[in-house]
CSV table of C-alpha atoms in Angstrom, one decimal:
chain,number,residue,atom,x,y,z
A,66,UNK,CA,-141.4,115.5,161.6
A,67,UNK,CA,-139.5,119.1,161.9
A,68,UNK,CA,-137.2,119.6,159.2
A,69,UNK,CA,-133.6,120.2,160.0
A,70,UNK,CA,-130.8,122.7,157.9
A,71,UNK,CA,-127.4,121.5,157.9
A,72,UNK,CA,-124.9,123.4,155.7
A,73,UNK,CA,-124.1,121.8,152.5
A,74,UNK,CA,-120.5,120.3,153.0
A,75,UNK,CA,-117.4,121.1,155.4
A,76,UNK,CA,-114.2,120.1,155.4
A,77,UNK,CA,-111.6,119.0,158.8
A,78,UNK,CA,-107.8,118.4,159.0
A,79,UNK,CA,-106.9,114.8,160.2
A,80,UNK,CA,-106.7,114.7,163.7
A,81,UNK,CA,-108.8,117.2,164.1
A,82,UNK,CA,-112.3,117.8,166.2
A,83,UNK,CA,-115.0,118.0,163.6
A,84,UNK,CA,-118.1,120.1,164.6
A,85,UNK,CA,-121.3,119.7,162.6
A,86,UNK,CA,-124.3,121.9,163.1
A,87,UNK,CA,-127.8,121.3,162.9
A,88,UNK,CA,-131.2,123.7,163.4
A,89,UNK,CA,-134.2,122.6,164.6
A,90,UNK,CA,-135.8,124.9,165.1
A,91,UNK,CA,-139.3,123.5,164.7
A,92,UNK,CA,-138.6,120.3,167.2
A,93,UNK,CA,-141.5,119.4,169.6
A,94,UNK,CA,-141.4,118.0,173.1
A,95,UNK,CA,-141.3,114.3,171.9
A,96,UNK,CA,-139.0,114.4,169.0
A,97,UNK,CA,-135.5,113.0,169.5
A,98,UNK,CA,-132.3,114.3,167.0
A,99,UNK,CA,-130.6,111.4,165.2
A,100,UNK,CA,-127.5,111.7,163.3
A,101,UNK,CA,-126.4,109.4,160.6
A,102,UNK,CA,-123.9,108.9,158.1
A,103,UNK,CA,-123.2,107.9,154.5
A,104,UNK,CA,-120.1,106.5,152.9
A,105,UNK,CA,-119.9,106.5,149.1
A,106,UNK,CA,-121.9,104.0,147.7
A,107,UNK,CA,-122.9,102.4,150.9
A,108,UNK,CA,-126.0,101.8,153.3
A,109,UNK,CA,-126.2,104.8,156.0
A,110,UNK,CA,-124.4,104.1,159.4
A,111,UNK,CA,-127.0,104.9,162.7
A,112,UNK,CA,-124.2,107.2,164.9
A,113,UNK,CA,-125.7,108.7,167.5
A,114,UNK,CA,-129.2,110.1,169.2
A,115,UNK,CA,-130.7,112.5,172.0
A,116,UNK,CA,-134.0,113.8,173.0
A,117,UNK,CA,-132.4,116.7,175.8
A,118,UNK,CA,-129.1,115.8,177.0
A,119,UNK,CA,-126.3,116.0,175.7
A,120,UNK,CA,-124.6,112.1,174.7
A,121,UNK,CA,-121.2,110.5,174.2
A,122,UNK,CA,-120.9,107.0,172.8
A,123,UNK,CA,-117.8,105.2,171.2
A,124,UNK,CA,-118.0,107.2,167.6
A,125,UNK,CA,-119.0,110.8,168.7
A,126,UNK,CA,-120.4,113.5,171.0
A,127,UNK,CA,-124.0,114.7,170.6
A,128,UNK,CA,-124.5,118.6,171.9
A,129,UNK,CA,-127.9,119.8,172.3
A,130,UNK,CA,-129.0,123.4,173.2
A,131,UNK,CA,-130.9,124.1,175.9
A,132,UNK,CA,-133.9,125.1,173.7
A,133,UNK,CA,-133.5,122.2,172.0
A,134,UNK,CA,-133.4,124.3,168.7
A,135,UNK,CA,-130.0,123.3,167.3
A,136,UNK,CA,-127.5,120.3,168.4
A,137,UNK,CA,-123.7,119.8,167.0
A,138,UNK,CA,-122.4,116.4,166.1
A,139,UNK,CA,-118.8,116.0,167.2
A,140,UNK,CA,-116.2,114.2,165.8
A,141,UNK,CA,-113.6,114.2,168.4
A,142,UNK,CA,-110.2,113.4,166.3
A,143,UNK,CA,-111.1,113.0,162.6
A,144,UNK,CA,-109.7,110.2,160.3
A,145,UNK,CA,-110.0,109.7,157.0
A,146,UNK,CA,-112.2,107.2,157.1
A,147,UNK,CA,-114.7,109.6,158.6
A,148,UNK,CA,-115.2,111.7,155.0
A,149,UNK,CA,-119.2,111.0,154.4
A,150,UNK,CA,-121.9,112.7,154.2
A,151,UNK,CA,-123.7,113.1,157.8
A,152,UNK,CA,-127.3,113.5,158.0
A,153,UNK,CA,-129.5,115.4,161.2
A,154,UNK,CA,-132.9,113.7,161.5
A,155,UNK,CA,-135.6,114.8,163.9
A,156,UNK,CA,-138.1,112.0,164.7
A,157,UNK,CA,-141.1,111.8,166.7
A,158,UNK,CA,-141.3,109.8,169.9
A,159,UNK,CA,-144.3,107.5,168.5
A,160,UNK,CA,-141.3,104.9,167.4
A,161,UNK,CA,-143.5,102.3,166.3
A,162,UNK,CA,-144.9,104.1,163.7
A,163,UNK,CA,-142.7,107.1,162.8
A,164,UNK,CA,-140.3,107.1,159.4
A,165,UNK,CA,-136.7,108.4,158.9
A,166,UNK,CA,-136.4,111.6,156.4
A,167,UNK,CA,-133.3,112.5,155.1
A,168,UNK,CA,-132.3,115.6,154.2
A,169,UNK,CA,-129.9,116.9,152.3
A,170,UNK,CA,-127.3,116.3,155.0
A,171,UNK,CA,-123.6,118.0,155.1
A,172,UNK,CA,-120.5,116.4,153.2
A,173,UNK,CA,-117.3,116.4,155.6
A,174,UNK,CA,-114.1,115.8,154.3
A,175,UNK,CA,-111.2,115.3,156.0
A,176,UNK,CA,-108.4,116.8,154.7
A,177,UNK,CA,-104.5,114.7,155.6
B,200,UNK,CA,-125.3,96.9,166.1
B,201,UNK,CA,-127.6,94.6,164.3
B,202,UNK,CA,-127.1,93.4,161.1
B,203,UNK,CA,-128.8,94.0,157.8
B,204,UNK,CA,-127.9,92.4,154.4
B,205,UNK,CA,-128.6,92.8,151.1
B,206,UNK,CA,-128.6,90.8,147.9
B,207,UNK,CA,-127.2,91.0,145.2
B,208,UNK,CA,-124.7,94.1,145.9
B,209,UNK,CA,-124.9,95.1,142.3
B,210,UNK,CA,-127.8,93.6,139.4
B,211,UNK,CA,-127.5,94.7,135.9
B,212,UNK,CA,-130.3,93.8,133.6
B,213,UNK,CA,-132.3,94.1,130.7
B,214,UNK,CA,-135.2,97.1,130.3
B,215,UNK,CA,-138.6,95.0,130.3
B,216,UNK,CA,-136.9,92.4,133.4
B,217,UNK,CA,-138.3,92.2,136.5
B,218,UNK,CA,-135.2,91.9,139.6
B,219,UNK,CA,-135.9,91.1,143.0
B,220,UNK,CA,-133.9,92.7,145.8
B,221,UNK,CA,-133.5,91.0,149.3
B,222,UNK,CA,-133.1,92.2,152.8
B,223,UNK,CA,-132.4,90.5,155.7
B,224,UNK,CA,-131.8,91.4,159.1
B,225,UNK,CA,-129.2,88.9,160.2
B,226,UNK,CA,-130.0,88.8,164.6
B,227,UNK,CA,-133.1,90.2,165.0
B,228,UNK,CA,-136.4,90.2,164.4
B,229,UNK,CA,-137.4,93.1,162.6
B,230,UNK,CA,-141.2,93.6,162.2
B,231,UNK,CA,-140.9,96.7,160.0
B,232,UNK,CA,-138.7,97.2,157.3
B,233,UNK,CA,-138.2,100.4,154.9
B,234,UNK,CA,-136.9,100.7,151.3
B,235,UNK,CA,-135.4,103.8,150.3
B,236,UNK,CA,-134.2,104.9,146.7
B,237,UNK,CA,-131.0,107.3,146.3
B,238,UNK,CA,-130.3,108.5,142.7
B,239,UNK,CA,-126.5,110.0,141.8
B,240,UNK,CA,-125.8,112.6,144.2
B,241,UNK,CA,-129.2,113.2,146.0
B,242,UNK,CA,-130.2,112.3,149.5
B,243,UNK,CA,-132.4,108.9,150.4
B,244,UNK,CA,-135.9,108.9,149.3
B,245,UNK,CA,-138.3,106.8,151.2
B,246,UNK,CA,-140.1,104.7,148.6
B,247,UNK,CA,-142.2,102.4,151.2
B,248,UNK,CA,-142.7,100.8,154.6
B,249,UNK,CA,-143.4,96.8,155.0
B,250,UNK,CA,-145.1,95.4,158.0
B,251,UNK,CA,-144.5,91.8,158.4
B,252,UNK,CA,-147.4,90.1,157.4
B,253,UNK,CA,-149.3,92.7,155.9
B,254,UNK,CA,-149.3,94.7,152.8
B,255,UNK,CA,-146.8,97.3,152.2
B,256,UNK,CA,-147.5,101.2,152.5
B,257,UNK,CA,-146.1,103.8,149.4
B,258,UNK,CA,-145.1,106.7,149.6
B,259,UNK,CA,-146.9,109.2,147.3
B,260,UNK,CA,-145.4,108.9,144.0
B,261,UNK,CA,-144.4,105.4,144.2
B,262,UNK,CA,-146.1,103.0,141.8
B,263,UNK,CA,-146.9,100.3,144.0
B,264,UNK,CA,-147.6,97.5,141.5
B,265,UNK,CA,-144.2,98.7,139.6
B,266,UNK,CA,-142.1,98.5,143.0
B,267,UNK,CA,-143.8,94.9,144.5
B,268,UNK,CA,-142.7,94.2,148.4
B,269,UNK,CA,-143.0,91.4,150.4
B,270,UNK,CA,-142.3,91.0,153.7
B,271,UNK,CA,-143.1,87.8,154.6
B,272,UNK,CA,-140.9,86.9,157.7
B,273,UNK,CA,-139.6,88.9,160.6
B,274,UNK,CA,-136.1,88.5,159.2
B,275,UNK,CA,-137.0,89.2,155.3
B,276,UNK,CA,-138.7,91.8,152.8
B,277,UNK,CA,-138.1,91.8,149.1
B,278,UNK,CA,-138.5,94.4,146.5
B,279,UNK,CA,-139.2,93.4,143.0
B,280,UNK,CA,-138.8,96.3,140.4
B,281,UNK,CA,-141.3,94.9,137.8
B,282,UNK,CA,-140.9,95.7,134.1
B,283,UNK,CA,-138.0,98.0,135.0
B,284,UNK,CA,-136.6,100.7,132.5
B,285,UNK,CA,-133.4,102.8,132.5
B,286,UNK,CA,-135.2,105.3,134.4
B,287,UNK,CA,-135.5,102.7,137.4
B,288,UNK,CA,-131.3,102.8,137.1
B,289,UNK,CA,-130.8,103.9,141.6
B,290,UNK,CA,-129.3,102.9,144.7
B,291,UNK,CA,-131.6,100.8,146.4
B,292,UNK,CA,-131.7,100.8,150.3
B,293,UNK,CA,-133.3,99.1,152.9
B,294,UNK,CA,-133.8,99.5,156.8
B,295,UNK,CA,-135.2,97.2,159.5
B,296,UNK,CA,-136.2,98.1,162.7
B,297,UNK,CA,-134.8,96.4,165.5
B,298,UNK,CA,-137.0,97.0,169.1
B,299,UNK,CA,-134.9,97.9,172.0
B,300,UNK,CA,-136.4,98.6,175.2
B,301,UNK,CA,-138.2,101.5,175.1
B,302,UNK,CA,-137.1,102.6,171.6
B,303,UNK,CA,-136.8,101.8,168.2
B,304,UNK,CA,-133.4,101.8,166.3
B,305,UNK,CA,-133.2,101.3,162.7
B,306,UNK,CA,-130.5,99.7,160.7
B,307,UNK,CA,-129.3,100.0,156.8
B,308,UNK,CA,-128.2,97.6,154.7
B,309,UNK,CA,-125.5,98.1,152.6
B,310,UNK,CA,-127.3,98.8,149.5
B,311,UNK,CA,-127.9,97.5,145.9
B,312,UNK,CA,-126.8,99.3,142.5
B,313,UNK,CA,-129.9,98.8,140.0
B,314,UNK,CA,-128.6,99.0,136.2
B,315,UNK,CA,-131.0,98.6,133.3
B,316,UNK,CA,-129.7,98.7,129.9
């Protein structure tokens, strides 16, 4: 799987858009971007995915560029209850047999 | 989203004990589970992947006969940390795999906190 760089930690005023940045710079053709997240001391929360477009469900906004080589997880209007540590995840297409890595990830904390 | 549980939340025991973990995925079937380890401030480690059925697959570096899985249903695996020692103290996380058309989404449970005195 390609290996993704996410800056260490962030921090967003409530109420706020929160923009978290990913490269992949390494993605192939069949590998789709996956974002997580992890509250303290809890299991990590499945938030969002994309292979080329961009996507929009209920908790965020996924931006991919055209290349492919970099995608943005978006927040629209930050709570509190969004502070956690958000991890980028490229995995191959093969999904029966493929593994989730985690990275490092990026802390975010939102700031009142 | 589906469901996945974990039990106990939090164990404490004794160095030389053996503790068994469970995970459940609660409304589906989930033919492959994963456990993952997390120590104190680092990211998730992938310790293993369990088919159902079949015998579990380490990751290099795992002691397979310390960390014993069994995943003998489509809506259960266990871990068993055998002989465990301080060192084994972690965050222990598991995964199933629920199969949605055409893709593969995987779930977390909420985790257990592993203490050995």
């Amino acid at each position: 799987d390609a290996k993704t760089t996410q800056p260490p930690s962030m921090d967003c005023a409530e109420g706020r858009a929160a923009n978290l940045p990913c490269n992949h710079s390494t993605i192939s053709g069949n590998e789709y971007v996956y974002w997580y997240r992890q509250i303290h001391s809890q299991g990590p929360q499945y938030i969002i995915h994309g292979l080329k477009n961009n996507e929009t469900n209920e908790m965020a906004s996924l931006i991919i560029t055209e290349d492919r080589k970099s995608s943005t997880l978006i927040l629209p209007h930050a709570t509190l209850r969004d502070t956690a540590v958000y991890y980028c995840i490229v995995r191959g297409g093969n999904f029966g047999n493929e593994k989730l890595t985690f990275g490092t990830g990026t802390r975010l904390t939102i700031i009142p | 989203g589906a469901v996945v549980s974990q039990h106990p939340s939090r164990v404490i025991c004794k160095s030389g004990t053996s503790v068994k973990i469970e995970c459940r995925s609660l409304d589906f079937q989930a033919t492959t589970m994963f456990w993952y380890r997390q120590f104190p401030k680092q990211s998730l480690m992938l310790m293993a992947t369990s088919n159902e059925g079949s015998k579990a697959t380490y990751e290099q570096g795992v002691e397979k006969d310390k960390f014993l899985i069994n995943h003998a249903s489509l809506t259960l695996s266990t871990l068993t940390v055998t002989s465990a020692h301080p060192e084994d103290s972690s965050f222990y996380i598991c995964s199933a795999r629920e199969p949605l058309a055409g893709a593969y989404e995987q779930y977390f449970g909420p985790g257990t906190r592993l203490t050995v005195t």
